């Protein structure tokens, strides 16, 4: 039975079926969503909420329960084989994952106040658990199939219609949906006919203690450790290696800059691992760099944990985010927190994450020549670039994970109170539309 009064610090079941918040961002299916879940759950736990994050087990060494922090656990649910299950095959394990969550909660005698699902796979499980447990479902999509298909990179593969149908069902049935920006809210309304009154806009945050500007000496040390010449112009890309994220745009822009000035001391760092459609051709961007004749001007690095990633941000003169679609752009925010200007595509939440003309530049489209103009212009204008570098940390400081978590608690408690007010028996809470 639903509680009669909403708890201010509820017990929350967080669903992240397809990827664990403990995985290294930048490879496989791990990215900004992992960072978001990890930090919001930590802040929710610090605020007193009891948080269990359910994710699919991918190796037996993980153990079933990871006590990550006070009030926060990671529950690894066995659903399908540990390895060898492609992301496209995960829908076959929705029932197994839901059954594993139910079994664990029943065995532990757990009664949750609210469910928060992340991504459409988890949303499908959350929809089922919402009606079985008779508690509200809050959903965060992170990306939407219809929006991704509108912004496909050349040669990229479209999201299947089955995903769009599942997303439509979640939009119809979730008690509340959380998005990063007003643009994302509009996309839910336009593409899925979602009820705008049930969509909450809550920007993500950034860890400003981890990502902070370094001194000139710290920048020098970072470059020396990476073997980067101190006088070189360095452009950095951080993210999963797939066409959606646009590393091909940056590589072609680098080639264009070198075509214009072969003697330019330019270096491009690509930090990340193959993901999504990039798994079809894991060496695609290495091959492209060779085809473009970039040689020593392009260097590929494996994904790095935050403690090492901050050194990369500090070592760079500019961070490029040439994505075709971004719900927000956490890499752009981390770079700015570390005091590095950003050149980003004017898509999705990047228009919010980057203060255009103040902490970086927004570029219309993905024409390599236009990107070469923006990056080259900023590298050549030391005064402007340093002015942006100085302004960037203050802009990033306006986005905190604590504020994000506090806003989420408000969403949870309103959803709990709303369900309690009707006893959970009204059409909105009793199963919704199919």
CSV table of C-alpha atoms in Angstrom, one decimal:
chain,number,residue,atom,x,y,z
A,1,UNK,CA,0.0,0.0,0.0
A,2,UNK,CA,1.3,3.5,-0.8
A,3,UNK,CA,2.4,5.6,2.2
A,4,UNK,CA,-0.1,8.2,3.4
A,5,UNK,CA,2.6,10.8,3.8
A,6,UNK,CA,5.6,11.2,1.5
A,7,UNK,CA,9.0,10.5,3.2
A,8,UNK,CA,11.5,13.4,2.8
A,9,UNK,CA,14.3,10.9,2.3
A,10,UNK,CA,12.7,7.9,0.5
A,11,UNK,CA,14.0,4.4,-0.3
A,12,UNK,CA,14.7,4.5,-4.0
A,13,UNK,CA,15.1,1.6,-6.5
A,14,UNK,CA,17.3,3.0,-9.3
A,15,UNK,CA,17.3,0.9,-12.5
A,16,UNK,CA,20.2,1.0,-14.8
A,17,UNK,CA,19.9,-2.3,-16.7
A,18,UNK,CA,22.3,-2.0,-19.5
A,19,UNK,CA,25.3,-0.5,-17.8
A,20,UNK,CA,26.6,-0.1,-14.3
A,21,UNK,CA,27.5,3.3,-12.8
A,22,UNK,CA,30.8,1.7,-11.7
A,23,UNK,CA,31.9,1.0,-15.3
A,24,UNK,CA,34.7,3.2,-16.8
A,25,UNK,CA,33.0,6.0,-18.9
A,26,UNK,CA,34.3,6.2,-22.5
A,27,UNK,CA,34.1,2.6,-23.6
A,28,UNK,CA,31.5,0.0,-24.3
A,29,UNK,CA,28.1,1.4,-23.2
A,30,UNK,CA,29.5,3.5,-20.4
A,31,UNK,CA,29.3,7.3,-20.8
A,32,UNK,CA,27.7,10.3,-19.4
A,33,UNK,CA,24.7,8.4,-18.1
A,34,UNK,CA,27.1,6.3,-15.8
A,35,UNK,CA,28.5,9.5,-14.4
A,36,UNK,CA,25.0,11.0,-13.9
A,37,UNK,CA,23.7,7.9,-12.0
A,38,UNK,CA,26.8,7.6,-9.8
A,39,UNK,CA,26.9,11.2,-8.7
A,40,UNK,CA,23.2,11.7,-8.3
A,41,UNK,CA,22.9,8.5,-6.3
A,42,UNK,CA,25.8,9.5,-4.1
A,43,UNK,CA,24.2,12.9,-3.4
A,44,UNK,CA,20.8,11.3,-2.7
A,45,UNK,CA,22.4,9.0,-0.2
A,46,UNK,CA,24.3,11.8,1.5
A,47,UNK,CA,20.9,13.6,1.8
A,48,UNK,CA,19.6,10.5,3.7
A,49,UNK,CA,17.8,8.6,0.9
A,50,UNK,CA,18.4,4.9,0.8
A,51,UNK,CA,19.4,4.0,-2.7
A,52,UNK,CA,19.7,0.7,-4.4
A,53,UNK,CA,21.0,0.7,-7.9
A,54,UNK,CA,20.0,-2.4,-9.9
A,55,UNK,CA,22.2,-3.2,-12.9
A,56,UNK,CA,22.9,-6.3,-15.0
A,57,UNK,CA,25.8,-8.4,-13.9
A,58,UNK,CA,28.5,-8.7,-16.5
A,59,UNK,CA,31.1,-10.8,-14.7
A,60,UNK,CA,30.9,-13.2,-11.7
A,61,UNK,CA,33.7,-11.3,-9.8
A,62,UNK,CA,31.4,-8.4,-9.2
A,63,UNK,CA,29.5,-10.0,-6.4
A,64,UNK,CA,25.7,-9.6,-6.0
A,65,UNK,CA,25.9,-6.6,-3.6
A,66,UNK,CA,28.4,-3.8,-3.6
A,67,UNK,CA,28.2,-1.5,-0.6
A,68,UNK,CA,29.4,1.6,-2.5
A,69,UNK,CA,28.8,4.3,0.1
A,70,UNK,CA,26.6,4.8,3.2
A,71,UNK,CA,22.9,4.5,2.1
A,72,UNK,CA,24.0,3.4,-1.4
A,73,UNK,CA,24.4,-0.1,-2.8
A,74,UNK,CA,24.9,-1.5,-6.3
A,75,UNK,CA,22.9,-4.7,-6.9
A,76,UNK,CA,24.3,-6.9,-9.7
A,77,UNK,CA,21.4,-8.9,-11.2
A,78,UNK,CA,22.1,-12.0,-13.2
A,79,UNK,CA,20.1,-11.8,-16.4
A,80,UNK,CA,21.5,-13.6,-19.4
A,81,UNK,CA,25.2,-14.5,-20.0
A,82,UNK,CA,27.9,-12.4,-18.3
A,83,UNK,CA,29.6,-11.7,-21.5
A,84,UNK,CA,28.9,-11.9,-25.2
A,85,UNK,CA,25.5,-10.3,-25.1
A,86,UNK,CA,25.3,-7.3,-27.4
A,87,UNK,CA,23.3,-4.2,-26.4
A,88,UNK,CA,20.8,-4.9,-29.2
A,89,UNK,CA,20.1,-8.3,-27.6
A,90,UNK,CA,19.4,-6.9,-24.1
A,91,UNK,CA,15.6,-6.6,-24.7
A,92,UNK,CA,15.6,-10.4,-24.6
A,93,UNK,CA,16.6,-10.2,-21.0
A,94,UNK,CA,14.0,-7.7,-19.7
A,95,UNK,CA,11.9,-10.4,-18.1
A,96,UNK,CA,15.0,-12.0,-16.5
A,97,UNK,CA,16.2,-8.7,-15.2
A,98,UNK,CA,12.8,-7.8,-13.8
A,99,UNK,CA,12.5,-11.2,-12.1
A,100,UNK,CA,16.0,-10.8,-10.6
A,101,UNK,CA,15.0,-7.4,-9.1
A,102,UNK,CA,11.8,-8.8,-7.7
A,103,UNK,CA,13.5,-11.8,-6.2
A,104,UNK,CA,16.2,-9.7,-4.5
A,105,UNK,CA,13.7,-7.2,-3.1
A,106,UNK,CA,11.5,-10.1,-1.8
A,107,UNK,CA,14.4,-11.9,-0.2
A,108,UNK,CA,15.6,-8.8,1.5
A,109,UNK,CA,12.1,-7.7,2.6
A,110,UNK,CA,12.5,-4.4,0.8
A,111,UNK,CA,9.7,-1.9,0.2
A,112,UNK,CA,10.6,1.0,-2.0
A,113,UNK,CA,8.9,4.4,-2.0
A,114,UNK,CA,9.8,5.2,-5.6
A,115,UNK,CA,11.5,3.8,-8.7
A,116,UNK,CA,13.8,5.8,-10.9
A,117,UNK,CA,14.6,4.2,-14.2
A,118,UNK,CA,17.4,5.3,-16.6
A,119,UNK,CA,17.3,4.7,-20.4
A,120,UNK,CA,14.4,3.0,-22.2
A,121,UNK,CA,15.4,-0.6,-21.3
A,122,UNK,CA,15.2,0.2,-17.6
A,123,UNK,CA,12.0,2.1,-18.2
A,124,UNK,CA,10.3,-1.0,-19.5
A,125,UNK,CA,11.3,-2.9,-16.3
A,126,UNK,CA,10.3,0.1,-14.2
A,127,UNK,CA,6.8,0.2,-15.8
A,128,UNK,CA,6.2,-3.4,-14.7
A,129,UNK,CA,7.7,-2.9,-11.2
A,130,UNK,CA,5.7,0.3,-10.7
A,131,UNK,CA,2.4,-1.6,-11.0
A,132,UNK,CA,3.6,-4.7,-9.0
A,133,UNK,CA,4.9,-2.6,-6.1
A,134,UNK,CA,2.3,0.1,-6.4
A,135,UNK,CA,4.8,2.9,-6.2
A,136,UNK,CA,5.5,5.8,-8.6
A,137,UNK,CA,7.9,5.5,-11.5
A,138,UNK,CA,10.2,8.4,-12.4
A,139,UNK,CA,12.1,8.0,-15.7
A,140,UNK,CA,15.1,9.7,-17.3
A,141,UNK,CA,15.6,8.8,-20.9
A,142,UNK,CA,19.1,10.3,-21.4
A,143,UNK,CA,18.7,9.8,-25.1
A,144,UNK,CA,15.6,9.4,-27.3
A,145,UNK,CA,15.5,7.2,-30.4
A,146,UNK,CA,13.4,9.6,-32.4
A,147,UNK,CA,15.8,12.5,-31.7
A,148,UNK,CA,18.9,10.4,-32.5
A,149,UNK,CA,17.5,9.3,-35.8
A,150,UNK,CA,16.9,12.9,-36.8
A,151,UNK,CA,20.6,13.7,-36.1
A,152,UNK,CA,22.3,10.6,-37.6
A,153,UNK,CA,25.9,10.9,-38.6
A,154,UNK,CA,26.7,9.9,-42.2
A,155,UNK,CA,27.0,6.1,-42.3
A,156,UNK,CA,25.6,5.6,-38.8
A,157,UNK,CA,22.8,3.1,-38.1
A,158,UNK,CA,19.3,4.2,-37.2
A,159,UNK,CA,17.6,3.2,-33.9
A,160,UNK,CA,15.0,0.5,-34.4
A,161,UNK,CA,11.3,1.2,-34.4
A,162,UNK,CA,10.9,-1.2,-31.5
A,163,UNK,CA,12.9,1.3,-29.3
A,164,UNK,CA,10.6,4.1,-30.3
A,165,UNK,CA,7.5,2.1,-29.4
A,166,UNK,CA,9.0,1.2,-26.0
A,167,UNK,CA,9.9,4.8,-25.4
A,168,UNK,CA,6.3,5.8,-26.3
A,169,UNK,CA,4.9,3.4,-23.7
A,170,UNK,CA,7.2,4.8,-21.0
A,171,UNK,CA,6.2,8.4,-21.9
A,172,UNK,CA,2.6,7.3,-21.6
A,173,UNK,CA,2.9,5.5,-18.3
A,174,UNK,CA,5.7,7.1,-16.2
A,175,UNK,CA,4.4,9.1,-13.2
A,176,UNK,CA,7.1,11.7,-13.9
A,177,UNK,CA,9.9,12.2,-16.4
A,178,UNK,CA,13.1,14.0,-15.8
A,179,UNK,CA,15.0,15.8,-18.6
A,180,UNK,CA,18.2,17.9,-18.7
A,181,UNK,CA,17.0,20.9,-20.7
A,182,UNK,CA,13.9,22.6,-22.0
A,183,UNK,CA,14.8,21.4,-25.5
A,184,UNK,CA,14.6,17.8,-24.3
A,185,UNK,CA,11.2,18.5,-22.7
A,186,UNK,CA,10.0,19.9,-26.1
A,187,UNK,CA,11.4,16.7,-27.9
A,188,UNK,CA,9.3,14.5,-25.6
A,189,UNK,CA,6.2,16.5,-26.2
A,190,UNK,CA,6.8,16.8,-30.0
A,191,UNK,CA,7.9,13.2,-30.7
A,192,UNK,CA,6.0,11.2,-28.1
A,193,UNK,CA,3.0,13.4,-27.2
A,194,UNK,CA,4.2,13.4,-23.6
A,195,UNK,CA,2.3,15.4,-21.0
A,196,UNK,CA,4.4,18.5,-20.4
A,197,UNK,CA,3.1,18.9,-16.9
A,198,UNK,CA,4.7,15.5,-15.9
A,199,UNK,CA,8.1,16.5,-17.3
A,200,UNK,CA,10.7,18.1,-14.9
A,201,UNK,CA,13.7,19.9,-16.2
A,202,UNK,CA,16.7,19.3,-13.9
A,203,UNK,CA,20.2,20.1,-15.2
A,204,UNK,CA,23.1,17.6,-14.4
A,205,UNK,CA,26.0,18.7,-12.4
A,206,UNK,CA,29.8,18.5,-12.4
A,207,UNK,CA,32.3,17.5,-9.7
A,208,UNK,CA,34.1,20.8,-9.3
A,209,UNK,CA,36.4,19.4,-6.6
A,210,UNK,CA,37.8,16.8,-9.0
A,211,UNK,CA,37.7,18.9,-12.1
A,212,UNK,CA,39.4,22.2,-11.3
A,213,UNK,CA,41.8,24.5,-13.1
A,214,UNK,CA,45.5,23.6,-12.6
A,215,UNK,CA,48.4,26.0,-12.3
A,216,UNK,CA,50.8,26.6,-15.1
A,217,UNK,CA,53.1,24.1,-13.4
A,218,UNK,CA,50.3,21.5,-13.3
A,219,UNK,CA,49.7,22.0,-17.0
A,220,UNK,CA,53.4,21.6,-17.8
A,221,UNK,CA,53.5,18.5,-15.7
A,222,UNK,CA,50.5,17.0,-17.4
A,223,UNK,CA,52.0,17.6,-20.8
A,224,UNK,CA,55.4,16.2,-19.8
A,225,UNK,CA,53.7,13.0,-18.4
A,226,UNK,CA,51.8,12.6,-21.7
A,227,UNK,CA,54.9,13.4,-23.8
A,228,UNK,CA,53.3,16.5,-25.4
A,229,UNK,CA,55.6,19.4,-26.5
A,230,UNK,CA,55.0,22.4,-24.3
A,231,UNK,CA,54.7,24.7,-27.3
A,232,UNK,CA,52.1,22.6,-29.2
A,233,UNK,CA,48.5,23.5,-29.8
A,234,UNK,CA,46.5,20.6,-28.3
A,235,UNK,CA,42.8,19.8,-29.1
A,236,UNK,CA,41.2,17.1,-27.0
A,237,UNK,CA,38.2,14.8,-27.7
A,238,UNK,CA,36.9,12.7,-24.8
A,239,UNK,CA,34.1,10.2,-25.3
A,240,UNK,CA,33.0,6.9,-26.8
A,241,UNK,CA,34.3,6.2,-30.3
A,242,UNK,CA,31.2,6.1,-32.5
A,243,UNK,CA,30.1,8.4,-35.3
A,244,UNK,CA,27.3,9.9,-33.1
A,245,UNK,CA,30.0,11.5,-30.9
A,246,UNK,CA,31.7,13.0,-34.0
A,247,UNK,CA,35.4,12.1,-33.6
A,248,UNK,CA,35.5,11.9,-37.5
A,249,UNK,CA,34.5,15.6,-37.6
A,250,UNK,CA,37.5,16.6,-35.4
A,251,UNK,CA,39.9,14.4,-37.3
A,252,UNK,CA,38.8,16.0,-40.6
A,253,UNK,CA,39.0,19.4,-39.1
A,254,UNK,CA,42.5,18.7,-37.9
A,255,UNK,CA,43.5,17.6,-41.5
A,256,UNK,CA,42.0,20.8,-42.8
A,257,UNK,CA,44.0,23.0,-40.4
A,258,UNK,CA,47.2,21.2,-41.4
A,259,UNK,CA,46.3,21.6,-45.1
A,260,UNK,CA,46.0,25.4,-44.5
A,261,UNK,CA,49.2,25.5,-42.5
A,262,UNK,CA,51.4,22.4,-42.7
A,263,UNK,CA,53.9,23.9,-40.2
A,264,UNK,CA,51.2,24.5,-37.5
A,265,UNK,CA,52.3,22.7,-34.2
A,266,UNK,CA,49.0,21.0,-33.8
A,267,UNK,CA,48.1,17.8,-31.9
A,268,UNK,CA,44.8,16.1,-31.6
A,269,UNK,CA,44.2,13.7,-28.7
A,270,UNK,CA,41.3,11.2,-28.9
A,271,UNK,CA,40.5,9.6,-25.6
A,272,UNK,CA,37.9,6.8,-25.5
A,273,UNK,CA,37.0,3.3,-26.7
A,274,UNK,CA,34.7,1.9,-29.4
A,275,UNK,CA,31.0,1.9,-28.5
A,276,UNK,CA,27.6,1.5,-30.2
A,277,UNK,CA,28.0,1.2,-34.0
A,278,UNK,CA,31.7,1.9,-33.5
A,279,UNK,CA,32.0,-1.8,-32.3
A,280,UNK,CA,31.3,-2.8,-35.9
A,281,UNK,CA,34.6,-1.2,-37.0
A,282,UNK,CA,36.7,-0.7,-33.8
A,283,UNK,CA,39.7,0.7,-35.9
A,284,UNK,CA,37.5,3.0,-38.0
A,285,UNK,CA,39.0,6.3,-36.6
A,286,UNK,CA,42.5,5.0,-36.5
A,287,UNK,CA,42.1,4.1,-40.1
A,288,UNK,CA,40.7,7.5,-40.9
A,289,UNK,CA,43.6,9.3,-39.2
A,290,UNK,CA,46.0,7.3,-41.3
A,291,UNK,CA,43.9,8.0,-44.5
A,292,UNK,CA,44.0,11.7,-43.7
A,293,UNK,CA,47.8,11.6,-43.3
A,294,UNK,CA,47.7,12.9,-39.7
A,295,UNK,CA,50.6,10.7,-38.5
A,296,UNK,CA,52.0,12.1,-35.3
A,297,UNK,CA,49.4,14.9,-35.3
A,298,UNK,CA,46.7,12.5,-34.0
A,299,UNK,CA,47.1,10.3,-30.9
A,300,UNK,CA,44.6,7.8,-29.5
A,301,UNK,CA,44.4,7.2,-25.8
A,302,UNK,CA,42.3,4.6,-23.8
A,303,UNK,CA,39.5,5.8,-21.5
A,304,UNK,CA,40.8,7.2,-18.2
A,305,UNK,CA,39.4,7.5,-14.7
A,306,UNK,CA,38.5,11.0,-13.4
A,307,UNK,CA,41.8,11.5,-11.6
A,308,UNK,CA,43.7,11.0,-14.8
A,309,UNK,CA,41.1,12.7,-17.1
A,310,UNK,CA,41.5,16.0,-15.3
A,311,UNK,CA,45.1,16.1,-16.3
A,312,UNK,CA,44.1,15.6,-19.9
A,313,UNK,CA,41.7,18.5,-19.7
A,314,UNK,CA,44.4,20.7,-18.2
A,315,UNK,CA,46.9,19.6,-20.8
A,316,UNK,CA,44.6,20.7,-23.7
A,317,UNK,CA,44.2,24.2,-25.1
A,318,UNK,CA,40.7,23.4,-26.4
A,319,UNK,CA,38.3,20.5,-25.9
A,320,UNK,CA,36.2,19.6,-28.9
A,321,UNK,CA,32.7,18.1,-28.5
A,322,UNK,CA,31.5,17.6,-32.2
A,323,UNK,CA,28.5,15.3,-31.2
A,324,UNK,CA,25.5,14.9,-33.5
A,325,UNK,CA,23.3,14.5,-30.5
A,326,UNK,CA,23.8,15.2,-26.8
A,327,UNK,CA,21.1,15.4,-24.1
A,328,UNK,CA,23.5,17.7,-22.1
A,329,UNK,CA,27.3,17.2,-22.6
A,330,UNK,CA,29.0,16.3,-19.3
A,331,UNK,CA,32.5,16.3,-21.1
A,332,UNK,CA,32.0,19.9,-22.0
A,333,UNK,CA,31.1,20.7,-18.4
A,334,UNK,CA,34.1,18.8,-16.9
A,335,UNK,CA,36.4,20.6,-19.4
A,336,UNK,CA,35.1,24.0,-18.4
A,337,UNK,CA,35.4,23.2,-14.7
A,338,UNK,CA,39.0,22.3,-15.4
A,339,UNK,CA,39.5,25.7,-17.0
A,340,UNK,CA,39.6,24.6,-20.6
A,341,UNK,CA,37.5,26.3,-23.3
A,342,UNK,CA,35.2,24.1,-25.4
A,343,UNK,CA,34.3,24.1,-29.0
A,344,UNK,CA,31.0,22.2,-29.3
A,345,UNK,CA,28.3,21.4,-31.8
A,346,UNK,CA,25.2,23.5,-31.4
A,347,UNK,CA,23.0,20.5,-30.6
A,348,UNK,CA,20.8,19.4,-27.7
A,349,UNK,CA,22.0,20.3,-24.2
A,350,UNK,CA,25.4,21.6,-25.4
A,351,UNK,CA,23.8,25.0,-26.0
A,352,UNK,CA,23.2,25.1,-22.2
A,353,UNK,CA,26.4,23.4,-21.1
A,354,UNK,CA,28.6,25.9,-23.0
A,355,UNK,CA,28.2,29.7,-22.7
A,356,UNK,CA,28.7,30.6,-26.4
A,357,UNK,CA,31.4,33.3,-26.8
A,358,UNK,CA,32.1,33.3,-23.1
A,359,UNK,CA,33.5,29.9,-22.1
A,360,UNK,CA,33.7,28.4,-25.6
A,361,UNK,CA,32.2,28.4,-29.0
A,362,UNK,CA,29.1,26.6,-30.5
A,363,UNK,CA,29.4,25.5,-34.1
A,364,UNK,CA,26.4,25.0,-36.4
A,365,UNK,CA,26.6,21.7,-38.3
A,366,UNK,CA,29.5,19.3,-38.7
A,367,UNK,CA,31.3,20.7,-41.8
A,368,UNK,CA,35.0,20.1,-41.1
A,369,UNK,CA,36.0,23.4,-42.7
A,370,UNK,CA,33.6,25.3,-40.3
A,371,UNK,CA,35.1,23.3,-37.4
A,372,UNK,CA,38.6,24.1,-38.5
A,373,UNK,CA,37.7,27.8,-38.6
A,374,UNK,CA,36.3,27.7,-35.0
A,375,UNK,CA,39.2,25.7,-33.5
A,376,UNK,CA,41.9,27.4,-35.5
A,377,UNK,CA,40.5,30.9,-34.7
A,378,UNK,CA,40.5,30.1,-31.0
A,379,UNK,CA,44.0,28.6,-31.0
A,380,UNK,CA,45.4,31.6,-32.8
A,381,UNK,CA,43.7,34.2,-30.5
A,382,UNK,CA,45.6,33.6,-27.2
A,383,UNK,CA,43.9,36.5,-25.4
A,384,UNK,CA,40.4,35.3,-26.2
A,385,UNK,CA,41.2,31.7,-25.4
A,386,UNK,CA,42.7,32.6,-22.0
A,387,UNK,CA,39.7,34.9,-21.3
A,388,UNK,CA,37.4,32.0,-21.9
A,389,UNK,CA,39.6,29.7,-19.8
A,390,UNK,CA,39.3,32.1,-16.9
A,391,UNK,CA,35.5,32.3,-17.2
A,392,UNK,CA,34.9,28.6,-17.7
A,393,UNK,CA,35.2,27.4,-14.1
A,394,UNK,CA,32.7,29.9,-12.8
A,395,UNK,CA,30.2,28.8,-15.4
A,396,UNK,CA,30.7,25.2,-14.5
A,397,UNK,CA,30.3,25.9,-10.8
A,398,UNK,CA,26.7,26.9,-11.5
A,399,UNK,CA,25.9,23.2,-12.1
A,400,UNK,CA,26.3,21.0,-9.0
A,401,UNK,CA,25.3,17.4,-8.3
A,402,UNK,CA,24.0,18.4,-4.9
A,403,UNK,CA,21.5,20.7,-6.6
A,404,UNK,CA,20.5,18.0,-9.1
A,405,UNK,CA,19.9,15.5,-6.3
A,406,UNK,CA,17.9,18.0,-4.2
A,407,UNK,CA,15.7,18.6,-7.2
A,408,UNK,CA,15.3,14.9,-7.8
A,409,UNK,CA,14.2,14.4,-4.2
A,410,UNK,CA,11.5,17.0,-4.8
A,411,UNK,CA,10.3,15.1,-7.9
A,412,UNK,CA,10.2,11.8,-5.9
A,413,UNK,CA,8.3,13.3,-3.0
A,414,UNK,CA,5.7,15.0,-5.3
A,415,UNK,CA,5.2,11.7,-7.1
A,416,UNK,CA,4.8,9.8,-3.9
A,417,UNK,CA,2.3,12.4,-2.5
A,418,UNK,CA,0.4,12.4,-5.8
A,419,UNK,CA,0.0,8.6,-5.8
A,420,UNK,CA,-1.0,8.6,-2.1
A,421,UNK,CA,-3.7,11.2,-2.7
A,422,UNK,CA,-5.5,9.0,-5.1
A,423,UNK,CA,-4.7,5.7,-3.4
A,424,UNK,CA,-3.0,4.5,-6.6
A,425,UNK,CA,-6.3,3.5,-8.1
A,426,UNK,CA,-6.8,6.2,-10.7
A,427,UNK,CA,-6.1,5.4,-14.4
A,428,UNK,CA,-2.8,7.4,-14.3
A,429,UNK,CA,-1.4,5.1,-11.5
A,430,UNK,CA,-3.3,1.9,-12.3
A,431,UNK,CA,-1.5,0.8,-15.5
A,432,UNK,CA,-2.0,3.7,-17.9
A,433,UNK,CA,-2.1,3.2,-21.7
A,434,UNK,CA,-0.6,0.3,-23.7
